[in-house]
Amino acid sequence: NGTAMGGGAGLIAVCDIVIAAENARLAFSEVKLGIAPAIISPYVVRKIGEAHARVLFVTGERFSATRGREIGLMHTVIPLSELDTAVEKTLSDLLSSGPQALRAGKALALNVGRMNQETARRYTTETIAALRVSAEGQEG
C-alpha cells in the first residue's frame, strides 16, 4: 500500500508472496538521484527479467501495482479495502501448512528450475520420500 521507491521496490523482489493495493506506486528511481539500483539489481532482474529491468532501471519511471503484477513483481493486486482480508487469508493458508512442507516447497521452487532433468528427478524423489516418512508427513 502506498509508494515504494528504489530499495523499497527492490525489497519486493525478494519476497515470496506480494499482495499489493491497487493504489500502490513503484519505481526503481535511483537514476534520478545520480546512482544506479546496483545492490537490488540481481534480485529484481531475477524476478522481472532483463527486458523489464533494462527499461525501469534507466528511466526511473513510476509504475502501478497492476504493471508490477504484469511484469512479475507482484502476485496479487486488489482494492485497498480488501488488502487486510487478503493478507489474513494468505497468513491463514501458510499457518495451516506444515513448516517442513513449506520449507521444501520453497526449496523446490528456488532450485528445480536450475537443475538438469536427472538432478531434478533425484532431488524431487528424495524430497518427497523424506517428507512422507517425517512426523509432519505422517500426521498430515
Tab-separated table of C-alpha atoms in Angstrom:
chain	number	residue	atom	x	y	z
A	1	ASN	CA	0.000	0.000	0.000
A	2	GLY	CA	1.435	3.388	-0.924
A	3	THR	CA	4.696	4.145	-2.673
A	4	ALA	CA	7.864	2.037	-2.837
A	5	MET	CA	10.836	3.676	-4.495
A	6	GLY	CA	14.385	2.472	-5.069
A	7	GLY	CA	15.416	-0.014	-2.416
A	8	GLY	CA	11.827	-0.215	-1.192
A	9	ALA	CA	10.758	-1.523	-4.584
A	10	GLY	CA	13.788	-3.800	-4.564
A	11	LEU	CA	12.701	-5.381	-1.282
A	12	ILE	CA	9.534	-6.517	-3.025
A	13	ALA	CA	11.677	-8.580	-5.397
A	14	VAL	CA	12.961	-10.760	-2.551
A	15	CYS	CA	9.505	-11.518	-1.172
A	16	ASP	CA	7.960	-14.913	-1.812
A	17	ILE	CA	4.413	-13.555	-1.749
A	18	VAL	CA	3.466	-9.998	-2.681
A	19	ILE	CA	-0.053	-8.652	-2.197
A	20	ALA	CA	-0.445	-5.028	-3.238
A	21	ALA	CA	-3.208	-2.481	-3.073
A	22	GLU	CA	-4.327	-1.040	-6.411
A	23	ASN	CA	-3.126	2.397	-5.347
A	24	ALA	CA	0.498	1.276	-4.863
A	25	ARG	CA	3.103	3.041	-6.974
A	26	LEU	CA	6.650	1.855	-7.506
A	27	ALA	CA	9.882	2.942	-9.140
A	28	PHE	CA	13.490	1.930	-9.374
A	29	SER	CA	14.284	5.603	-9.045
A	30	GLU	CA	17.991	5.548	-8.207
A	31	VAL	CA	18.936	7.055	-11.598
A	32	LYS	CA	17.006	10.187	-10.637
A	33	LEU	CA	19.494	10.568	-7.758
A	34	GLY	CA	22.545	10.012	-9.945
A	35	ILE	CA	23.120	6.433	-8.811
A	36	ALA	CA	22.035	3.004	-10.041
A	37	PRO	CA	19.943	0.214	-8.477
A	38	ALA	CA	23.101	-1.877	-8.106
A	39	ILE	CA	22.511	-3.707	-4.817
A	40	ILE	CA	18.937	-4.735	-5.629
A	41	SER	CA	19.562	-5.493	-9.305
A	42	PRO	CA	20.297	-9.255	-9.034
A	43	TYR	CA	17.024	-9.837	-7.203
A	44	VAL	CA	14.926	-7.542	-9.359
A	45	VAL	CA	16.293	-8.900	-12.643
A	46	ARG	CA	15.666	-12.474	-11.454
A	47	LYS	CA	12.077	-11.536	-10.586
A	48	ILE	CA	11.029	-9.332	-13.537
A	49	GLY	CA	13.521	-10.295	-16.236
A	50	GLU	CA	16.198	-8.397	-18.068
A	51	ALA	CA	13.890	-6.738	-20.617
A	52	HIS	CA	11.743	-5.010	-17.981
A	53	ALA	CA	14.748	-4.156	-15.819
A	54	ARG	CA	16.560	-2.501	-18.738
A	55	VAL	CA	13.694	-0.046	-19.124
A	56	LEU	CA	12.812	0.550	-15.487
A	57	PHE	CA	16.408	0.844	-14.238
A	58	VAL	CA	17.349	3.564	-16.729
A	59	THR	CA	14.128	5.582	-16.833
A	60	GLY	CA	13.287	5.553	-13.134
A	61	GLU	CA	9.660	5.748	-14.236
A	62	ARG	CA	6.910	5.255	-11.696
A	63	PHE	CA	4.603	2.352	-12.391
A	64	SER	CA	1.389	0.991	-10.986
A	65	ALA	CA	0.822	-2.138	-8.947
A	66	THR	CA	-1.051	-3.544	-11.938
A	67	ARG	CA	2.043	-3.146	-14.107
A	68	GLY	CA	4.071	-4.659	-11.288
A	69	ARG	CA	1.848	-7.727	-11.443
A	70	GLU	CA	2.099	-7.878	-15.240
A	71	ILE	CA	5.911	-7.975	-15.104
A	72	GLY	CA	6.014	-10.485	-12.249
A	73	LEU	CA	6.966	-8.234	-9.335
A	74	MET	CA	3.658	-8.729	-7.533
A	75	HIS	CA	1.372	-11.725	-7.321
A	76	THR	CA	-1.927	-10.155	-6.340
A	77	VAL	CA	-3.281	-6.631	-6.764
A	78	ILE	CA	-6.543	-5.828	-5.022
A	79	PRO	CA	-8.580	-2.841	-3.875
A	80	LEU	CA	-7.194	-1.222	-0.734
A	81	SER	CA	-10.410	-2.060	1.122
A	82	GLU	CA	-9.676	-5.793	0.626
A	83	LEU	CA	-5.972	-5.719	1.499
A	84	ASP	CA	-6.207	-6.741	5.166
A	85	THR	CA	-8.580	-9.601	4.377
A	86	ALA	CA	-6.304	-10.898	1.616
A	87	VAL	CA	-3.248	-10.758	3.869
A	88	GLU	CA	-5.101	-12.546	6.670
A	89	LYS	CA	-6.242	-15.295	4.277
A	90	THR	CA	-2.730	-15.795	2.967
A	91	LEU	CA	-1.338	-15.959	6.504
A	92	SER	CA	-4.033	-18.454	7.448
A	93	ASP	CA	-3.129	-20.596	4.432
A	94	LEU	CA	0.542	-20.546	5.422
A	95	LEU	CA	-0.124	-21.250	9.091
A	96	SER	CA	-2.333	-24.222	8.222
A	97	SER	CA	0.554	-25.883	6.369
A	98	GLY	CA	3.402	-27.906	7.814
A	99	PRO	CA	6.651	-25.969	8.366
A	100	GLN	CA	8.791	-28.710	6.783
A	101	ALA	CA	6.484	-28.860	3.782
A	102	LEU	CA	6.636	-25.079	3.397
A	103	ARG	CA	10.442	-25.112	3.511
A	104	ALA	CA	10.548	-27.957	0.999
A	105	GLY	CA	8.086	-26.220	-1.316
A	106	LYS	CA	10.155	-23.043	-1.286
A	107	ALA	CA	13.359	-25.006	-1.904
A	108	LEU	CA	11.734	-26.808	-4.831
A	109	ALA	CA	10.577	-23.524	-6.362
A	110	LEU	CA	14.041	-21.993	-5.987
A	111	ASN	CA	16.121	-24.962	-7.105
A	112	VAL	CA	14.378	-27.313	-9.532
A	113	GLY	CA	14.295	-24.895	-12.458
A	114	ARG	CA	18.086	-24.574	-12.338
A	115	MET	CA	18.747	-28.322	-12.315
A	116	ASN	CA	19.194	-30.681	-15.207
A	117	GLN	CA	16.466	-33.284	-15.560
A	118	GLU	CA	18.335	-36.124	-13.826
A	119	THR	CA	19.384	-33.995	-10.858
A	120	ALA	CA	15.853	-32.604	-10.540
A	121	ARG	CA	14.364	-36.098	-10.634
A	122	ARG	CA	16.705	-37.292	-7.892
A	123	TYR	CA	16.171	-34.150	-5.782
A	124	THR	CA	12.373	-34.276	-6.020
A	125	THR	CA	12.283	-38.013	-5.298
A	126	GLU	CA	14.473	-37.571	-2.213
A	127	THR	CA	12.392	-34.606	-1.063
A	128	ILE	CA	9.035	-36.382	-1.222
A	129	ALA	CA	10.465	-39.570	0.298
A	130	ALA	CA	11.861	-37.656	3.275
A	131	LEU	CA	8.645	-35.694	3.785
A	132	ARG	CA	6.404	-38.765	3.610
A	133	VAL	CA	8.228	-40.533	6.433
A	134	SER	CA	8.663	-37.417	8.595
A	135	ALA	CA	6.466	-36.901	11.658
A	136	GLU	CA	4.837	-33.971	9.880
A	137	GLY	CA	4.129	-36.028	6.769
A	138	GLN	CA	2.723	-38.899	8.801
A	139	GLU	CA	0.441	-36.537	10.725
A	140	GLY	CA	-0.837	-34.880	7.557
